Amino acid sequence: MKRLALLVFILLLAPLRGGAQEAKSLPSADERYKADILLVVAHPDDEGAATPYLARALDEGKHVAVAFGTRGSSGANEAGAEQAAALGAIREIEARRALATMGITNVWFLGGKDTASQDVLQSLANWEHGAALEHLVRLVRLTRPEVVLTFLPGTFIGEDHGDHQAAGVLATEAFDLAGDPSVFPEQVAAPVRRLEPFLENLRPWQCKKIYYFPDASNDEMFRGKGPEYSVKDISKSAKQAYWRMGLESFRLHQTQAKGYLDSLSKLSDAELEQKAISDGWGDAQRFVLGKSLVGGSVTGDVFENVKPGGIPFVGPNGSPEPALPEVSIALAGPWSFYDEFRPAHGLTLWHPEPPEIALQAGTSLVIPLWLRNETAAAREITLTADLPAGWKLTGGAGKFVVAAKQVAAARVEIDLPALEDTAHGKQESREVTVRGESKGQSVGIVKLRVELRKRALPE
Ligand SMILES: [Zn+2]
């Protein structure tokens, strides 16, 4: 008690004792949290998509911080009985320990909830988009990264996890917003009292570059769109190949991969290398340049042209919305979101045309549509669909009245057939076409390329 009383007395007295002549230093940003790279991913173990590169960057003296969108509270638990929020609590620790094997300890969680679908909009809603973005902007201002690394915001045939996409969307938004002092201004406001409980005294921070890694099955299409790093080079500090450092870090994810990890631990070093390389650990680390505000070449090093110190805020170069015909139909959902997202953030990311998705055979496909009528009178629009043989239209075709000046949501629903006998657990993608017609004229054609698989996340 006495010691506490003395401490309180000293604390109260301290600010009053400064001499009148001495210049007082003002508190500055805490350098222990300054990062060169901020990695933004969705779930514990997603960091494995970048750990071989991070090991290389750490070797070069870079500092790394990591933000996870969720604690990964859904899915099977291979290490114990715990499920749901309890599983998330364990996975938070697994992620911290996995990164700690590489010396990365500045790790935060945005508090989003696991959302098992391919629809980024469902993930953003379930993560409480605004709150998650506010926290990520705070972390950018706190860690002041030169470079942001994250999942590519887009939808592709592949795992295409909506949460992975959400990490990429939030990271892109934070990249464009953290340097703007008018955004979340309470974060950059100076304290107005000695023990300020609300205002954060951070400074705006403009990151210099953002790079993406895709969540597509085939990342060949991204070759040449950013730098590529071999993961087989040997770390100077750890005297191990970078892929091996990634794998050693991954070993901490027991709840997600205990069976696989146990099988690896029975192997000799040579067998382990052969197995891990065939499981993809030896694949080159391939990034896609999102944007650079400091120039440099597309395939140049991540840190090419990055010099210490801040750069001025650069607003996203939004371009005006393209003019649409007065009456039209268009693909909605995540596809139309990304059509708006890319120009709004000044991105010219490659995306598949026609748009694509992989779905589980025997489930259903929903094609979300916007029906637009900008004219001053109600209009009838007729929707028809061309489907591959064996696919069954179950709803959404026919005639619809769209009121004057209305943009209405509609959906075409299709039952997908069982998987044909194939060795690969998937079959060639097929094209679905929806046609809109009004007053005997076409008002739009929507195409979607769909691959059927044995297993896939729901749409
Ligand atoms: Zn994930």
CSV table of C-alpha atoms and ligand atoms in Angstrom, one decimal:
chain,number,residue,atom,x,y,z
A,1,MET,CA,0.0,0.0,0.0
A,2,LYS,CA,2.7,2.4,1.0
A,3,ARG,CA,4.7,1.7,-2.1
A,4,LEU,CA,1.6,2.3,-4.2
A,5,ALA,CA,1.0,5.6,-2.5
A,6,LEU,CA,4.5,6.7,-3.1
A,7,LEU,CA,4.3,5.8,-6.8
A,8,VAL,CA,1.1,7.8,-7.2
A,9,PHE,CA,2.8,10.7,-5.5
A,10,ILE,CA,5.8,10.6,-7.9
A,11,LEU,CA,3.6,10.2,-10.9
A,12,LEU,CA,1.5,13.2,-9.9
A,13,LEU,CA,4.6,15.3,-9.2
A,14,ALA,CA,6.7,14.4,-12.2
A,15,PRO,CA,5.1,16.7,-14.7
A,16,LEU,CA,5.3,19.7,-12.4
A,17,ARG,CA,9.1,19.4,-11.8
A,18,GLY,CA,10.5,20.3,-15.2
A,19,GLY,CA,12.8,23.3,-15.0
A,20,ALA,CA,11.7,26.5,-16.7
A,21,GLN,CA,14.8,26.8,-19.0
A,22,GLU,CA,15.0,23.2,-20.2
A,23,ALA,CA,13.4,22.5,-23.5
A,24,LYS,CA,11.0,19.6,-23.1
A,25,SER,CA,11.0,16.8,-25.6
A,26,LEU,CA,7.5,15.9,-27.0
A,27,PRO,CA,6.5,12.3,-27.1
A,28,SER,CA,6.9,10.8,-30.6
A,29,ALA,CA,5.7,7.6,-32.3
A,30,ASP,CA,6.8,4.3,-30.7
A,31,GLU,CA,9.5,2.9,-33.0
A,32,ARG,CA,9.0,-0.6,-31.7
A,33,TYR,CA,5.9,-0.8,-33.8
A,34,LYS,CA,7.2,0.7,-37.0
A,35,ALA,CA,6.9,-1.9,-39.8
A,36,ASP,CA,8.3,-2.1,-43.3
A,37,ILE,CA,5.7,-4.7,-44.3
A,38,LEU,CA,2.1,-5.0,-43.0
A,39,LEU,CA,0.6,-8.4,-44.0
A,40,VAL,CA,-3.2,-8.4,-44.0
A,41,VAL,CA,-4.8,-11.8,-44.1
A,42,ALA,CA,-8.1,-13.4,-43.0
A,43,HIS,CA,-7.5,-16.5,-40.9
A,44,PRO,CA,-4.8,-18.0,-38.7
A,45,ASP,CA,-2.5,-20.0,-41.1
A,46,ASP,CA,-3.2,-17.7,-44.1
A,47,GLU,CA,0.1,-16.0,-43.2
A,48,GLY,CA,1.7,-19.2,-44.6
A,49,ALA,CA,0.9,-17.8,-48.1
A,50,ALA,CA,3.7,-15.3,-47.5
A,51,THR,CA,6.0,-16.7,-44.7
A,52,PRO,CA,8.7,-17.8,-47.1
A,53,TYR,CA,8.9,-14.3,-48.5
A,54,LEU,CA,8.7,-12.7,-45.1
A,55,ALA,CA,11.6,-14.9,-43.9
A,56,ARG,CA,13.7,-13.4,-46.8
A,57,ALA,CA,12.6,-9.8,-45.9
A,58,LEU,CA,13.4,-10.4,-42.2
A,59,ASP,CA,16.9,-11.6,-43.4
A,60,GLU,CA,17.2,-8.2,-45.1
A,61,GLY,CA,16.5,-6.4,-41.9
A,62,LYS,CA,12.9,-5.6,-42.6
A,63,HIS,CA,10.3,-5.3,-39.9
A,64,VAL,CA,7.0,-7.1,-40.3
A,65,ALA,CA,3.6,-6.7,-38.7
A,66,VAL,CA,0.5,-8.8,-39.3
A,67,ALA,CA,-3.2,-8.2,-39.1
A,68,PHE,CA,-5.7,-11.1,-39.2
A,69,GLY,CA,-9.3,-10.4,-40.1
A,70,THR,CA,-10.7,-13.2,-37.9
A,71,ARG,CA,-9.6,-15.7,-35.3
A,72,GLY,CA,-10.6,-18.6,-37.5
A,73,SER,CA,-13.3,-19.9,-35.2
A,74,SER,CA,-15.0,-22.2,-37.7
A,75,GLY,CA,-14.0,-25.6,-39.2
A,76,ALA,CA,-12.8,-28.8,-37.7
A,77,ASN,CA,-10.4,-29.0,-34.7
A,78,GLU,CA,-7.7,-31.6,-35.3
A,79,ALA,CA,-6.0,-31.1,-31.9
A,80,GLY,CA,-8.8,-31.1,-29.3
A,81,ALA,CA,-12.5,-30.8,-28.5
A,82,GLU,CA,-12.8,-27.1,-28.5
A,83,GLN,CA,-15.1,-25.5,-31.2
A,84,ALA,CA,-16.4,-22.1,-32.3
A,85,ALA,CA,-15.3,-19.1,-30.2
A,86,ALA,CA,-13.1,-21.4,-28.0
A,87,LEU,CA,-11.4,-22.7,-31.1
A,88,GLY,CA,-10.9,-19.1,-32.3
A,89,ALA,CA,-9.2,-18.3,-28.9
A,90,ILE,CA,-6.8,-21.2,-29.5
A,91,ARG,CA,-6.1,-20.3,-33.1
A,92,GLU,CA,-5.2,-16.7,-32.1
A,93,ILE,CA,-2.4,-18.2,-29.9
A,94,GLU,CA,-1.4,-20.6,-32.7
A,95,ALA,CA,-1.1,-17.7,-35.1
A,96,ARG,CA,1.0,-15.7,-32.6
A,97,ARG,CA,3.3,-18.6,-31.9
A,98,ALA,CA,3.6,-19.5,-35.7
A,99,LEU,CA,4.7,-15.9,-36.4
A,100,ALA,CA,6.9,-15.8,-33.3
A,101,THR,CA,9.0,-18.7,-34.7
A,102,MET,CA,10.1,-16.0,-37.3
A,103,GLY,CA,10.5,-13.3,-34.7
A,104,ILE,CA,7.3,-11.5,-35.7
A,105,THR,CA,5.4,-10.4,-32.6
A,106,ASN,CA,3.4,-7.3,-33.7
A,107,VAL,CA,0.3,-9.2,-34.5
A,108,TRP,CA,-3.3,-8.0,-34.3
A,109,PHE,CA,-6.8,-9.3,-34.9
A,110,LEU,CA,-9.6,-7.2,-36.5
A,111,GLY,CA,-12.4,-9.1,-34.8
A,112,GLY,CA,-14.2,-10.3,-37.9
A,113,LYS,CA,-16.1,-13.6,-37.9
A,114,ASP,CA,-15.3,-16.6,-40.1
A,115,THR,CA,-17.7,-16.6,-43.0
A,116,ALA,CA,-17.7,-19.8,-45.2
A,117,SER,CA,-18.6,-18.6,-48.6
A,118,GLN,CA,-17.1,-17.2,-51.8
A,119,ASP,CA,-19.1,-13.9,-51.5
A,120,VAL,CA,-16.9,-11.1,-50.3
A,121,LEU,CA,-20.0,-9.0,-49.5
A,122,GLN,CA,-21.2,-11.6,-46.9
A,123,SER,CA,-17.8,-11.6,-45.3
A,124,LEU,CA,-17.6,-7.8,-45.2
A,125,ALA,CA,-21.1,-7.7,-43.6
A,126,ASN,CA,-20.3,-10.4,-41.1
A,127,TRP,CA,-17.0,-8.7,-40.2
A,128,GLU,CA,-18.8,-5.4,-39.5
A,129,HIS,CA,-17.0,-3.7,-42.4
A,130,GLY,CA,-16.9,-0.2,-40.8
A,131,ALA,CA,-15.5,-1.3,-37.5
A,132,ALA,CA,-12.9,-3.6,-39.1
A,133,LEU,CA,-11.8,-0.9,-41.5
A,134,GLU,CA,-11.5,1.6,-38.7
A,135,HIS,CA,-9.3,-0.8,-36.7
A,136,LEU,CA,-7.1,-1.6,-39.8
A,137,VAL,CA,-6.7,2.2,-40.6
A,138,ARG,CA,-5.5,2.5,-36.9
A,139,LEU,CA,-3.0,-0.3,-37.4
A,140,VAL,CA,-1.6,1.3,-40.6
A,141,ARG,CA,-1.2,4.6,-38.7
A,142,LEU,CA,0.4,2.7,-35.8
A,143,THR,CA,2.8,0.5,-37.8
A,144,ARG,CA,3.5,3.0,-40.7
A,145,PRO,CA,4.3,0.3,-43.2
A,146,GLU,CA,6.1,1.0,-46.4
A,147,VAL,CA,4.4,-1.9,-48.2
A,148,VAL,CA,1.1,-3.7,-47.7
A,149,LEU,CA,0.9,-7.4,-48.7
A,150,THR,CA,-2.6,-9.0,-48.9
A,151,PHE,CA,-4.9,-11.3,-50.8
A,152,LEU,CA,-6.0,-10.2,-54.2
A,153,PRO,CA,-9.5,-8.6,-54.1
A,154,GLY,CA,-11.3,-10.4,-56.9
A,155,THR,CA,-13.2,-13.6,-57.5
A,156,PHE,CA,-11.6,-16.6,-59.3
A,157,ILE,CA,-11.9,-20.3,-59.8
A,158,GLY,CA,-10.1,-21.6,-56.7
A,159,GLU,CA,-10.8,-21.6,-53.0
A,160,ASP,CA,-11.9,-18.0,-53.6
A,161,HIS,CA,-12.7,-17.6,-49.9
A,162,GLY,CA,-14.8,-14.5,-49.2
A,163,ASP,CA,-12.8,-13.8,-46.1
A,164,HIS,CA,-9.6,-13.8,-48.0
A,165,GLN,CA,-11.1,-11.4,-50.5
A,166,ALA,CA,-12.4,-9.2,-47.6
A,167,ALA,CA,-8.8,-9.0,-46.2
A,168,GLY,CA,-7.7,-7.7,-49.6
A,169,VAL,CA,-10.6,-5.2,-49.9
A,170,LEU,CA,-10.0,-3.8,-46.4
A,171,ALA,CA,-6.2,-3.6,-46.9
A,172,THR,CA,-6.8,-1.7,-50.2
A,173,GLU,CA,-9.3,0.7,-48.5
A,174,ALA,CA,-6.9,1.3,-45.6
A,175,PHE,CA,-4.0,1.9,-48.0
A,176,ASP,CA,-6.1,4.7,-49.6
A,177,LEU,CA,-7.6,6.1,-46.3
A,178,ALA,CA,-4.9,6.0,-43.6
A,179,GLY,CA,-3.1,9.0,-45.1
A,180,ASP,CA,-6.2,11.2,-45.2
A,181,PRO,CA,-6.4,13.2,-42.0
A,182,SER,CA,-10.2,13.6,-42.5
A,183,VAL,CA,-10.7,9.9,-42.2
A,184,PHE,CA,-11.3,8.6,-38.6
A,185,PRO,CA,-10.0,12.0,-37.4
A,186,GLU,CA,-10.3,11.0,-33.8
A,187,GLN,CA,-7.3,8.7,-34.4
A,188,VAL,CA,-5.1,11.6,-35.5
A,189,ALA,CA,-6.4,14.1,-33.0
A,190,ALA,CA,-4.0,15.4,-30.4
A,191,PRO,CA,-4.8,14.7,-26.7
A,192,VAL,CA,-6.8,17.5,-25.0
A,193,ARG,CA,-6.0,16.3,-21.5
A,194,ARG,CA,-3.1,14.6,-19.7
A,195,LEU,CA,-4.7,11.2,-19.5
A,196,GLU,CA,-6.6,11.3,-22.8
A,197,PRO,CA,-9.0,8.4,-23.0
A,198,PHE,CA,-10.5,9.1,-26.5
A,199,LEU,CA,-8.2,10.8,-28.9
A,200,GLU,CA,-5.3,8.7,-30.2
A,201,ASN,CA,-2.5,11.1,-31.3
A,202,LEU,CA,-1.6,8.9,-34.3
A,203,ARG,CA,-0.4,10.6,-37.5
A,204,PRO,CA,-1.9,10.0,-40.9
A,205,TRP,CA,0.3,7.6,-42.9
A,206,GLN,CA,0.5,7.0,-46.6
A,207,CYS,CA,1.9,3.6,-47.5
A,208,LYS,CA,4.0,3.4,-50.6
A,209,LYS,CA,3.1,0.2,-52.3
A,210,ILE,CA,0.5,-2.6,-52.1
A,211,TYR,CA,1.0,-6.1,-53.5
A,212,TYR,CA,-1.5,-8.9,-53.7
A,213,PHE,CA,-1.3,-12.7,-53.7
A,214,PRO,CA,-4.2,-14.5,-55.5
A,215,ASP,CA,-6.6,-17.1,-54.0
A,216,ALA,CA,-7.0,-18.7,-57.4
A,217,SER,CA,-6.2,-22.4,-58.2
A,218,ASN,CA,-4.1,-21.4,-61.1
A,219,ASP,CA,-1.8,-18.4,-60.5
A,220,GLU,CA,-0.1,-18.8,-63.9
A,221,MET,CA,-2.3,-15.9,-65.2
A,222,PHE,CA,-0.6,-13.6,-62.7
A,223,ARG,CA,2.9,-14.4,-63.9
A,224,GLY,CA,4.8,-11.1,-64.8
A,225,LYS,CA,2.3,-8.9,-63.0
A,226,GLY,CA,4.6,-8.5,-60.0
A,227,PRO,CA,7.9,-9.8,-58.5
A,228,GLU,CA,8.5,-13.5,-58.1
A,229,TYR,CA,10.8,-15.0,-55.4
A,230,SER,CA,12.3,-18.4,-55.2
A,231,VAL,CA,11.6,-20.0,-51.8
A,232,LYS,CA,14.5,-22.5,-52.2
A,233,ASP,CA,17.2,-19.9,-51.4
A,234,ILE,CA,18.9,-20.4,-48.1
A,235,SER,CA,18.4,-17.9,-45.3
A,236,LYS,CA,21.6,-16.3,-44.1
A,237,SER,CA,20.4,-16.1,-40.5
A,238,ALA,CA,18.6,-19.5,-40.2
A,239,LYS,CA,20.8,-21.5,-42.6
A,240,GLN,CA,17.6,-23.1,-43.9
A,241,ALA,CA,15.6,-22.8,-47.1
A,242,TYR,CA,12.9,-20.1,-46.9
A,243,TRP,CA,10.2,-22.7,-47.7
A,244,ARG,CA,11.4,-24.8,-44.7
A,245,MET,CA,11.1,-21.7,-42.4
A,246,GLY,CA,7.5,-21.3,-43.7
A,247,LEU,CA,6.8,-24.9,-43.0
A,248,GLU,CA,8.4,-24.8,-39.5
A,249,SER,CA,6.2,-21.8,-38.7
A,250,PHE,CA,3.1,-23.7,-40.0
A,251,ARG,CA,3.7,-26.5,-37.6
A,252,LEU,CA,2.2,-24.4,-34.8
A,253,HIS,CA,-1.3,-24.7,-36.5
A,254,GLN,CA,-2.1,-28.0,-34.8
A,255,THR,CA,-5.9,-27.4,-34.7
A,256,GLN,CA,-5.9,-27.0,-38.5
A,257,ALA,CA,-3.4,-29.6,-39.7
A,258,LYS,CA,-2.4,-32.0,-36.9
A,259,GLY,CA,-2.9,-35.1,-39.1
A,260,TYR,CA,-0.8,-33.7,-41.9
A,261,LEU,CA,1.9,-32.3,-39.5
A,262,ASP,CA,2.1,-35.7,-37.6
A,263,SER,CA,2.6,-37.5,-40.9
A,264,LEU,CA,5.5,-35.1,-41.8
A,265,SER,CA,7.2,-35.6,-38.5
A,266,LYS,CA,7.7,-39.3,-39.3
A,267,LEU,CA,9.7,-38.5,-42.4
A,268,SER,CA,13.5,-38.2,-42.9
A,269,ASP,CA,14.7,-34.8,-43.9
A,270,ALA,CA,15.1,-35.9,-47.5
A,271,GLU,CA,11.6,-37.4,-47.6
A,272,LEU,CA,10.2,-34.3,-45.9
A,273,GLU,CA,11.7,-32.1,-48.6
A,274,GLN,CA,10.2,-34.3,-51.3
A,275,LYS,CA,6.8,-34.4,-49.7
A,276,ALA,CA,6.6,-30.7,-48.8
A,277,ILE,CA,7.8,-29.6,-52.3
A,278,SER,CA,5.1,-31.8,-53.9
A,279,ASP,CA,2.5,-30.2,-51.5
A,280,GLY,CA,3.3,-26.8,-52.9
A,281,TRP,CA,5.8,-25.5,-50.3
A,282,GLY,CA,8.4,-25.2,-53.0
A,283,ASP,CA,6.3,-23.0,-55.3
A,284,ALA,CA,7.8,-19.6,-56.1
A,285,GLN,CA,6.3,-16.7,-54.2
A,286,ARG,CA,4.4,-14.7,-56.7
A,287,PHE,CA,3.0,-11.3,-56.0
A,288,VAL,CA,0.8,-8.9,-58.1
A,289,LEU,CA,1.6,-5.2,-57.9
A,290,GLY,CA,-1.6,-3.4,-56.9
A,291,LYS,CA,-0.1,0.1,-57.0
A,292,SER,CA,3.1,1.9,-56.3
A,293,LEU,CA,3.1,5.6,-55.3
A,294,VAL,CA,6.9,5.7,-55.7
A,295,GLY,CA,7.4,4.3,-59.2
A,296,GLY,CA,9.6,1.4,-59.9
A,297,SER,CA,9.0,-1.5,-62.3
A,298,VAL,CA,6.1,-4.0,-62.1
A,299,THR,CA,8.3,-7.0,-61.6
A,300,GLY,CA,11.0,-5.2,-59.6
A,301,ASP,CA,11.8,-6.0,-55.9
A,302,VAL,CA,9.0,-5.2,-53.4
A,303,PHE,CA,11.2,-2.5,-51.9
A,304,GLU,CA,12.5,-1.0,-55.2
A,305,ASN,CA,12.3,2.8,-54.9
A,306,VAL,CA,11.1,2.6,-51.3
A,307,LYS,CA,13.1,5.2,-49.3
A,308,PRO,CA,12.7,5.9,-45.6
A,309,GLY,CA,10.4,8.6,-44.5
A,310,GLY,CA,6.8,9.6,-45.2
A,311,ILE,CA,5.3,10.6,-48.5
A,312,PRO,CA,2.4,13.0,-49.0
A,313,PHE,CA,-1.2,11.6,-49.0
A,314,VAL,CA,-2.4,10.5,-52.4
A,315,GLY,CA,-6.1,10.2,-52.8
A,316,PRO,CA,-7.5,7.2,-54.7
A,317,ASN,CA,-7.8,8.2,-58.4
A,318,GLY,CA,-11.5,7.5,-58.8
A,319,SER,CA,-12.8,7.7,-62.3
A,320,PRO,CA,-16.3,8.7,-63.3
A,321,GLU,CA,-18.9,5.9,-63.6
A,322,PRO,CA,-19.3,4.8,-67.2
A,323,ALA,CA,-22.6,5.8,-68.8
A,324,LEU,CA,-25.1,2.9,-69.0
A,325,PRO,CA,-27.9,2.5,-71.5
A,326,GLU,CA,-31.3,3.6,-70.2
A,327,VAL,CA,-32.6,0.0,-69.9
A,328,SER,CA,-30.2,-2.7,-69.1
A,329,ILE,CA,-29.4,-5.9,-67.2
A,330,ALA,CA,-26.0,-6.6,-65.6
A,331,LEU,CA,-24.4,-9.1,-63.3
A,332,ALA,CA,-24.7,-8.0,-59.6
A,333,GLY,CA,-23.2,-9.5,-56.4
A,334,PRO,CA,-19.5,-9.6,-55.8
A,335,TRP,CA,-18.7,-9.3,-59.6
A,336,SER,CA,-20.4,-5.9,-59.9
A,337,PHE,CA,-18.9,-4.8,-56.6
A,338,TYR,CA,-15.4,-5.5,-58.0
A,339,ASP,CA,-16.2,-3.7,-61.2
A,340,GLU,CA,-16.9,-0.6,-59.0
A,341,PHE,CA,-14.1,-1.3,-56.5
A,342,ARG,CA,-11.2,-1.4,-59.0
A,343,PRO,CA,-11.6,2.0,-60.6
A,344,ALA,CA,-12.6,3.6,-57.2
A,345,HIS,CA,-9.2,2.6,-55.9
A,346,GLY,CA,-7.2,3.3,-59.0
A,347,LEU,CA,-6.6,-0.4,-59.7
A,348,THR,CA,-6.2,-2.0,-63.1
A,349,LEU,CA,-6.0,-5.6,-61.8
A,350,TRP,CA,-6.4,-8.4,-64.2
A,351,HIS,CA,-9.8,-10.2,-63.8
A,352,PRO,CA,-11.4,-13.0,-65.8
A,353,GLU,CA,-13.8,-12.2,-68.6
A,354,PRO,CA,-16.4,-13.7,-68.6
A,355,PRO,CA,-16.5,-13.7,-64.8
A,356,GLU,CA,-16.0,-17.2,-63.2
A,357,ILE,CA,-16.7,-19.3,-60.1
A,358,ALA,CA,-16.2,-22.9,-59.0
A,359,LEU,CA,-19.1,-24.6,-57.3
A,360,GLN,CA,-19.9,-27.9,-55.7
A,361,ALA,CA,-21.6,-30.3,-58.1
A,362,GLY,CA,-25.2,-31.1,-57.1
A,363,THR,CA,-25.8,-27.7,-55.4
A,364,SER,CA,-27.3,-24.7,-57.0
A,365,LEU,CA,-26.0,-21.6,-58.8
A,366,VAL,CA,-27.6,-18.2,-58.2
A,367,ILE,CA,-26.9,-15.5,-60.7
A,368,PRO,CA,-27.6,-12.1,-59.1
A,369,LEU,CA,-28.7,-9.4,-61.6
A,370,TRP,CA,-29.4,-5.7,-61.6
A,371,LEU,CA,-32.4,-4.7,-63.8
A,372,ARG,CA,-32.1,-1.0,-64.6
A,373,ASN,CA,-34.7,1.3,-66.0
A,374,GLU,CA,-33.6,4.9,-66.2
A,375,THR,CA,-36.6,5.9,-68.4
A,376,ALA,CA,-39.6,7.9,-67.1
A,377,ALA,CA,-42.1,4.9,-67.7
A,378,ALA,CA,-42.3,1.4,-66.4
A,379,ARG,CA,-40.6,-1.2,-68.7
A,380,GLU,CA,-41.1,-4.9,-69.1
A,381,ILE,CA,-37.8,-6.9,-69.2
A,382,THR,CA,-37.8,-10.6,-70.3
A,383,LEU,CA,-35.0,-12.8,-68.9
A,384,THR,CA,-34.0,-16.1,-70.5
A,385,ALA,CA,-31.1,-18.4,-69.8
A,386,ASP,CA,-28.9,-20.7,-72.0
A,387,LEU,CA,-27.7,-23.6,-69.9
A,388,PRO,CA,-25.3,-26.5,-70.5
A,389,ALA,CA,-27.0,-29.9,-71.0
A,390,GLY,CA,-28.2,-31.4,-67.7
A,391,TRP,CA,-28.3,-28.0,-65.8
A,392,LYS,CA,-31.9,-27.1,-64.7
A,393,LEU,CA,-33.4,-23.6,-64.4
A,394,THR,CA,-35.5,-23.5,-61.2
A,395,GLY,CA,-36.4,-19.8,-61.0
A,396,GLY,CA,-35.9,-16.2,-62.1
A,397,ALA,CA,-36.6,-16.4,-65.8
A,398,GLY,CA,-39.6,-14.8,-67.4
A,399,LYS,CA,-41.2,-11.3,-67.6
A,400,PHE,CA,-40.6,-8.6,-65.0
A,401,VAL,CA,-41.9,-5.0,-64.7
A,402,VAL,CA,-39.2,-2.5,-63.7
A,403,ALA,CA,-40.8,0.8,-62.5
A,404,ALA,CA,-39.7,4.1,-63.9
A,405,LYS,CA,-36.2,5.2,-62.6
A,406,GLN,CA,-35.9,1.9,-60.7
A,407,VAL,CA,-32.8,-0.3,-60.3
A,408,ALA,CA,-34.2,-3.6,-59.1
A,409,ALA,CA,-32.4,-6.8,-57.9
A,410,ALA,CA,-33.3,-10.1,-59.5
A,411,ARG,CA,-31.9,-13.6,-59.4
A,412,VAL,CA,-31.8,-16.5,-61.8
A,413,GLU,CA,-31.6,-19.9,-60.0
A,414,ILE,CA,-30.1,-23.0,-61.5
A,415,ASP,CA,-29.8,-26.6,-60.1
A,416,LEU,CA,-26.3,-28.0,-60.9
A,417,PRO,CA,-26.0,-31.6,-61.9
A,418,ALA,CA,-23.8,-34.3,-60.2
A,419,LEU,CA,-20.2,-34.4,-61.1
A,420,GLU,CA,-19.3,-36.5,-64.2
A,421,ASP,CA,-16.9,-39.3,-63.6
A,422,THR,CA,-13.5,-37.6,-63.6
A,423,ALA,CA,-10.1,-38.3,-62.1
A,424,HIS,CA,-9.5,-34.8,-60.9
A,425,GLY,CA,-12.7,-34.2,-58.8
A,426,LYS,CA,-13.7,-31.4,-61.2
A,427,GLN,CA,-14.8,-30.9,-64.8
A,428,GLU,CA,-14.2,-28.4,-67.6
A,429,SER,CA,-15.9,-25.1,-66.9
A,430,ARG,CA,-19.1,-24.4,-68.7
A,431,GLU,CA,-20.7,-21.1,-69.7
A,432,VAL,CA,-24.1,-19.9,-68.5
A,433,THR,CA,-25.7,-17.0,-70.4
A,434,VAL,CA,-28.6,-14.9,-69.3
A,435,ARG,CA,-30.3,-12.6,-71.8
A,436,GLY,CA,-32.4,-9.6,-71.2
A,437,GLU,CA,-34.9,-8.3,-73.7
A,438,SER,CA,-37.2,-5.4,-73.7
A,439,LYS,CA,-39.6,-4.2,-76.5
A,440,GLY,CA,-38.1,-6.8,-78.8
A,441,GLN,CA,-34.5,-5.6,-78.3
A,442,SER,CA,-31.6,-6.9,-76.3
A,443,VAL,CA,-30.9,-4.9,-73.1
A,444,GLY,CA,-27.9,-7.0,-72.1
A,445,ILE,CA,-26.2,-10.4,-72.0
A,446,VAL,CA,-24.7,-11.7,-68.8
A,447,LYS,CA,-22.2,-14.6,-69.0
A,448,LEU,CA,-20.7,-16.6,-66.1
A,449,ARG,CA,-18.1,-19.4,-66.5
A,450,VAL,CA,-18.8,-22.2,-63.9
A,451,GLU,CA,-16.6,-25.1,-63.0
A,452,LEU,CA,-18.1,-28.0,-61.1
A,453,ARG,CA,-16.1,-29.6,-58.3
A,454,LYS,CA,-16.4,-32.3,-55.8
A,455,ARG,CA,-16.0,-29.8,-53.1
A,456,ALA,CA,-16.2,-26.0,-53.0
A,457,LEU,CA,-17.3,-23.2,-50.6
A,458,PRO,CA,-20.9,-22.2,-51.0
A,459,GLU,CA,-21.5,-19.3,-53.5
B,1,ZN,ZN,-7.9,-18.7,-44.9
